[in-house]
mmCIF file of C-alpha atoms in Angstrom:
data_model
loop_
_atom_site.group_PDB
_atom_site.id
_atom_site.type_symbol
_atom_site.label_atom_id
_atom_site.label_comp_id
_atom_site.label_asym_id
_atom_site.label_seq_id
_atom_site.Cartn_x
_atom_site.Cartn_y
_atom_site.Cartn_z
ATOM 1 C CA UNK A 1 0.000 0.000 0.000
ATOM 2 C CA UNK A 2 2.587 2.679 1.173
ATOM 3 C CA UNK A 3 4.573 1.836 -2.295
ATOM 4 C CA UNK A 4 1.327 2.451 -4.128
ATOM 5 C CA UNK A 5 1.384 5.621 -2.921
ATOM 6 C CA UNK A 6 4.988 6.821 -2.756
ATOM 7 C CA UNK A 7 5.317 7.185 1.292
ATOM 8 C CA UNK A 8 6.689 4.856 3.358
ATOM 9 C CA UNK A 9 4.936 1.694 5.326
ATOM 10 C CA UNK A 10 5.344 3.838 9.043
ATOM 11 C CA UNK A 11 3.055 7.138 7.286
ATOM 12 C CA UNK A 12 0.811 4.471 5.783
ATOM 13 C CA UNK A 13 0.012 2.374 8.889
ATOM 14 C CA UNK A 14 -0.038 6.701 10.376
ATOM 15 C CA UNK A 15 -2.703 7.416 7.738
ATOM 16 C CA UNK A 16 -4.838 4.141 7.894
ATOM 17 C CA UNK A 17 -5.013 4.754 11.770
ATOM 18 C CA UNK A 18 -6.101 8.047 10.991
ATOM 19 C CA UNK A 19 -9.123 6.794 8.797
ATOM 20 C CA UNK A 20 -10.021 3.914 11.567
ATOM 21 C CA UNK A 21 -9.568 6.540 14.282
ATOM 22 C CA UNK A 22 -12.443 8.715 11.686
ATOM 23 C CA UNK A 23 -14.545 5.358 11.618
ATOM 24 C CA UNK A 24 -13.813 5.640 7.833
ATOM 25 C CA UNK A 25 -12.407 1.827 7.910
ATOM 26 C CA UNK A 26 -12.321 -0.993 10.110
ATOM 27 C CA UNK A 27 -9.798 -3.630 10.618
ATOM 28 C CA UNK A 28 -10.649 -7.464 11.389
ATOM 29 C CA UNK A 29 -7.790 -9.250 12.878
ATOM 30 C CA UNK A 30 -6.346 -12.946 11.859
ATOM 31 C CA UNK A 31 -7.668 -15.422 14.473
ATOM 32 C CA UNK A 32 -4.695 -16.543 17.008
ATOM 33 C CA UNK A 33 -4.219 -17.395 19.962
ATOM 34 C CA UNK A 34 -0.681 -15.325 19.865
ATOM 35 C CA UNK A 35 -1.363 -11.537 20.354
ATOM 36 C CA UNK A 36 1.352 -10.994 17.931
ATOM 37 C CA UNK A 37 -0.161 -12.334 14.754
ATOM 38 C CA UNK A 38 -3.762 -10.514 15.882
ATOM 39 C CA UNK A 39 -1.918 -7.320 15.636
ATOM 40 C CA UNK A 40 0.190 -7.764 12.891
ATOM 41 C CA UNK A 41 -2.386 -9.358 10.420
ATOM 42 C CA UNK A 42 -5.186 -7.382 9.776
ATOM 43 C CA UNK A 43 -7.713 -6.922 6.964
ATOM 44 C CA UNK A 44 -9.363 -4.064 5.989
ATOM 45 C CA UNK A 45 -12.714 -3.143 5.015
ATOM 46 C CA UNK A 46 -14.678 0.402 4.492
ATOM 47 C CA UNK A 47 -17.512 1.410 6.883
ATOM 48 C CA UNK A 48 -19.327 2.365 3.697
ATOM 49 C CA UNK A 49 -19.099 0.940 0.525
ATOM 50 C CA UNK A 50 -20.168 4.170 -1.352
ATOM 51 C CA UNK A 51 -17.145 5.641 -0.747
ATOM 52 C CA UNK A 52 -15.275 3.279 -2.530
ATOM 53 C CA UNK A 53 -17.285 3.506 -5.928
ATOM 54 C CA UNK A 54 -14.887 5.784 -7.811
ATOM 55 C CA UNK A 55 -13.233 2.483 -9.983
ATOM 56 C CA UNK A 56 -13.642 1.831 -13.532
ATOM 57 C CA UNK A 57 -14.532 -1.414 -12.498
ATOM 58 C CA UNK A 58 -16.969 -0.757 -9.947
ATOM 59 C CA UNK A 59 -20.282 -2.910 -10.902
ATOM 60 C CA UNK A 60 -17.510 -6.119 -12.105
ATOM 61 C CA UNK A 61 -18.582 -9.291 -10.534
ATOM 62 C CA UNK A 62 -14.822 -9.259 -8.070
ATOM 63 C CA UNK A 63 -15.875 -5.696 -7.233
ATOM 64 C CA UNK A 64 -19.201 -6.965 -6.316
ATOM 65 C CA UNK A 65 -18.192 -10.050 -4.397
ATOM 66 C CA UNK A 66 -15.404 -7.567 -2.453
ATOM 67 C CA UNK A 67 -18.675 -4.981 -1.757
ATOM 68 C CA UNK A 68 -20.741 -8.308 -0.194
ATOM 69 C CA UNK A 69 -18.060 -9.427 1.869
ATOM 70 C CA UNK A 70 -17.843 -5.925 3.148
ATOM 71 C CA UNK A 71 -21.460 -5.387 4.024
ATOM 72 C CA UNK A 72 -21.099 -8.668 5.647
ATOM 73 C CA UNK A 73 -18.378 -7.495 8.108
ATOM 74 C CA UNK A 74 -20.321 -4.357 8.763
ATOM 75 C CA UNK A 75 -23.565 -6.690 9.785
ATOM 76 C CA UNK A 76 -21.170 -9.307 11.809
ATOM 77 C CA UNK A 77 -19.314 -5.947 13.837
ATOM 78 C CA UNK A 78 -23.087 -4.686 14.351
ATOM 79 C CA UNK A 79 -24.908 -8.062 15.077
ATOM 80 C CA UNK A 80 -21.737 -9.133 17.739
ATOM 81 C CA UNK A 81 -20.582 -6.431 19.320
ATOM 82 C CA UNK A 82 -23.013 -6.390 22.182
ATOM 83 C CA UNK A 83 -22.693 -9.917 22.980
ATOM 84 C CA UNK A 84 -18.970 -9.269 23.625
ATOM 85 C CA UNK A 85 -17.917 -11.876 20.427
ATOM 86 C CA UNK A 86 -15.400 -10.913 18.403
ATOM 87 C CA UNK A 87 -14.503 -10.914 14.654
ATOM 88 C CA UNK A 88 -11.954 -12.338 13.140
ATOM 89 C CA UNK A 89 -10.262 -13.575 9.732
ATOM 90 C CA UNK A 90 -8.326 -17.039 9.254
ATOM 91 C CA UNK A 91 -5.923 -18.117 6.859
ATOM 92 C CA UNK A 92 -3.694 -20.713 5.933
ATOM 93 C CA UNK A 93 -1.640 -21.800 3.110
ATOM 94 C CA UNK A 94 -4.034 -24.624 2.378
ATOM 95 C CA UNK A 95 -7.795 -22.598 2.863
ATOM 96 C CA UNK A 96 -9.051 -19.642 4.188
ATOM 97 C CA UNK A 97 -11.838 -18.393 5.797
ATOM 98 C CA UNK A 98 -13.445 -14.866 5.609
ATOM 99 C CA UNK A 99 -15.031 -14.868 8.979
ATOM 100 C CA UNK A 100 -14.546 -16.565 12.416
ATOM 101 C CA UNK A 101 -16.955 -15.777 15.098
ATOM 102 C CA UNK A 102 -15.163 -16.287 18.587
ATOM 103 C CA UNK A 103 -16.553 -16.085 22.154
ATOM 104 C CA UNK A 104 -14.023 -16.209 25.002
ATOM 105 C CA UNK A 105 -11.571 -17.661 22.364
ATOM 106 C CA UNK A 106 -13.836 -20.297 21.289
ATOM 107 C CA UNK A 107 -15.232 -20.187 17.679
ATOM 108 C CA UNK A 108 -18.630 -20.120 17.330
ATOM 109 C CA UNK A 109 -19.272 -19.307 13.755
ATOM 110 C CA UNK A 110 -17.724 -19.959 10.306
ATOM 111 C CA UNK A 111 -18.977 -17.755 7.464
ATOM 112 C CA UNK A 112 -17.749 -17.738 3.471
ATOM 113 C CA UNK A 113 -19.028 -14.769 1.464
ATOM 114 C CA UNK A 114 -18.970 -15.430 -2.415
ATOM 115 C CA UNK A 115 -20.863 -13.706 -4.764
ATOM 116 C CA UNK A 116 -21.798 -16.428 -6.948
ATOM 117 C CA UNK A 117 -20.900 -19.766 -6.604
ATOM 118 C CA UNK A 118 -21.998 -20.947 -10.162
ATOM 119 C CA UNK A 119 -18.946 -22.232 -11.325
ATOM 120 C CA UNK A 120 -17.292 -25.780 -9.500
ATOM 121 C CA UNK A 121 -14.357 -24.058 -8.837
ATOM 122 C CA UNK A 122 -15.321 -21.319 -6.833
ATOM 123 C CA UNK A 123 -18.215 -23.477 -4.815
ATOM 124 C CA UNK A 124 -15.466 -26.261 -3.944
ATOM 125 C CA UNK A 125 -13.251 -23.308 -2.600
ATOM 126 C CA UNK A 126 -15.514 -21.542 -0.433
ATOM 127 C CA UNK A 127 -16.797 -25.025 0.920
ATOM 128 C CA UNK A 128 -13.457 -26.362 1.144
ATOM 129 C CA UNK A 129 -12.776 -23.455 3.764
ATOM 130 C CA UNK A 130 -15.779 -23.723 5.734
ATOM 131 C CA UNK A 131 -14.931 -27.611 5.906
ATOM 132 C CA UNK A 132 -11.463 -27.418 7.177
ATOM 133 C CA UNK A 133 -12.273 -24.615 9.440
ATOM 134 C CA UNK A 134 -14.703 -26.642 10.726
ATOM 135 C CA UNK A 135 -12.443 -29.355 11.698
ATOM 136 C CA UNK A 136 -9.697 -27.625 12.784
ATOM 137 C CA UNK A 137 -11.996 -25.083 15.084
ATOM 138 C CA UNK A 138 -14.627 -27.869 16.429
ATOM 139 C CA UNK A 139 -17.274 -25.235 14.619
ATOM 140 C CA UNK A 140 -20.344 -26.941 13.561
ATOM 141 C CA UNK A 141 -22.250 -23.544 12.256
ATOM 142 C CA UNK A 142 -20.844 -22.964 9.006
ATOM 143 C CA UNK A 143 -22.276 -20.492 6.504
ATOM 144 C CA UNK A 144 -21.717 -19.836 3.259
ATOM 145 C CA UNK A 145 -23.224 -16.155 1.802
ATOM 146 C CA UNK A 146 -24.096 -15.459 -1.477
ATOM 147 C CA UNK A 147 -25.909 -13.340 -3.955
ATOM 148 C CA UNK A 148 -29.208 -15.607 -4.369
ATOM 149 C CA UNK A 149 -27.825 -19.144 -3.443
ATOM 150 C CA UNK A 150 -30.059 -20.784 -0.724
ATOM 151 C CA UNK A 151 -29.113 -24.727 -0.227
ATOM 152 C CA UNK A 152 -27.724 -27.135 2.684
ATOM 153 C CA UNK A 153 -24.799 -29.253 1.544
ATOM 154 C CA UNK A 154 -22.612 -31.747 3.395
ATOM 155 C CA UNK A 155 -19.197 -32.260 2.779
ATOM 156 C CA UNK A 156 -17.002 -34.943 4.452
ATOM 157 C CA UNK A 157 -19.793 -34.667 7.935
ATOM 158 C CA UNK A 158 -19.976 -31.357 8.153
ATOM 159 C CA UNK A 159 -23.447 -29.305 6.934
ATOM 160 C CA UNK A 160 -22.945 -26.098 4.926
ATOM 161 C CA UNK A 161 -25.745 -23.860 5.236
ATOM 162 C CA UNK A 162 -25.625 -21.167 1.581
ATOM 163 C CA UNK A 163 -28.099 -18.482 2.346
ATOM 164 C CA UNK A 164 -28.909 -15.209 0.020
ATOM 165 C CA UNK A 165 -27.409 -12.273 1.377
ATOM 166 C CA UNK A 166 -30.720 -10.387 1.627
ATOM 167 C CA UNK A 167 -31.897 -13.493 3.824
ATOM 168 C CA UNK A 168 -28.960 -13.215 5.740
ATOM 169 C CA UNK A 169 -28.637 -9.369 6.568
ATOM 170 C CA UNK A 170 -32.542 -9.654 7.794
ATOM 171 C CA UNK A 171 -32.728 -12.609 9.961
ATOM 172 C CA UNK A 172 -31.854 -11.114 13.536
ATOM 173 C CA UNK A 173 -28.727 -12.327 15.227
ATOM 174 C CA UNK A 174 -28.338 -14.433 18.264
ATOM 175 C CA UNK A 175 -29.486 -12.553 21.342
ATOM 176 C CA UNK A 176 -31.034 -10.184 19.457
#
């Protein structure tokens, strides 16, 4: 980022603290249970997604998929927060997962956000997260968001539950 810009990496990380400080962005940390790799691994994502329309490639299908998967962090900070859960990123070298929901350090929640899954490739990825998240966190609610997709699938035991986003960002959260 700071080479994108011509300033160095210490005035970047200045300027993004800036915009969190301004509730401009928010930052999701990597799930750990070292304090170390929370701080240092952090993803970023705007508070709103109007700001960031000013692309040539704004209404692309990866621009839409990256505006979902923002909306979705927005909801999960929202829906969370007052139940004192946090969120969270995870990511190996072998699958990824765009959101962990942990309580008390113990994972409560796997969610995918894709905006399509119409081609193999893309559905066996995002399932393929969920699935080894699943097994390595002892998470049995695993959810896969989408643009219109609404199925239950199982994949070696575990269920994956694909829900619209629409469906998703108006069912009320637990403890709500």
């Amino acid at each position: 980022m700071a080479s994108l810009f011509g300033i160095s990496n210490h005035t970047a990380e200045k300027y993004f603290g800036y915009l969190k400080e301004a509730f401009l962005f928010v930052g999701v940390s990597k799930f750990s249970y070292k304090a170390i790799e929370r701080v240092r691994n952090e993803k970023c994502y705007v508070v709103d997604v109007a700001m960031a329309s000013e692309r040539n490639d704004t209404f692309s299908l990866e621009n839409l998929g990256w505006r979902l998967e923002n909306v979705v962090c927005i909801e999960l900070l929202r829906r969370y927060h007052h139940q004192y859960a946090e969120v969270f990123y995870y990511k190996e070298k072998t699958f990824e997962v765009d959101f962990l929901v942990a309580k008390n350090g113990v994972v409560k929640e796997l969610i995918q956000v894709s905006y399509q899954i119409s081609t193999e490739k893309t559905r066996r990825r995002e399932i393929k997260g969920l699935v080894q998240g699943a097994k390595k966190f002892n998470c049995r609610k695993l959810t896969l968001i989408t643009f219109s997709t609404e199925e239950r699938t199982e994949k070696d035991g575990e269920i994956v539950n694909m829900v619209p986003a629409t469906k998703w960002l108006t069912q009320r959260g637990e403890g709500e």
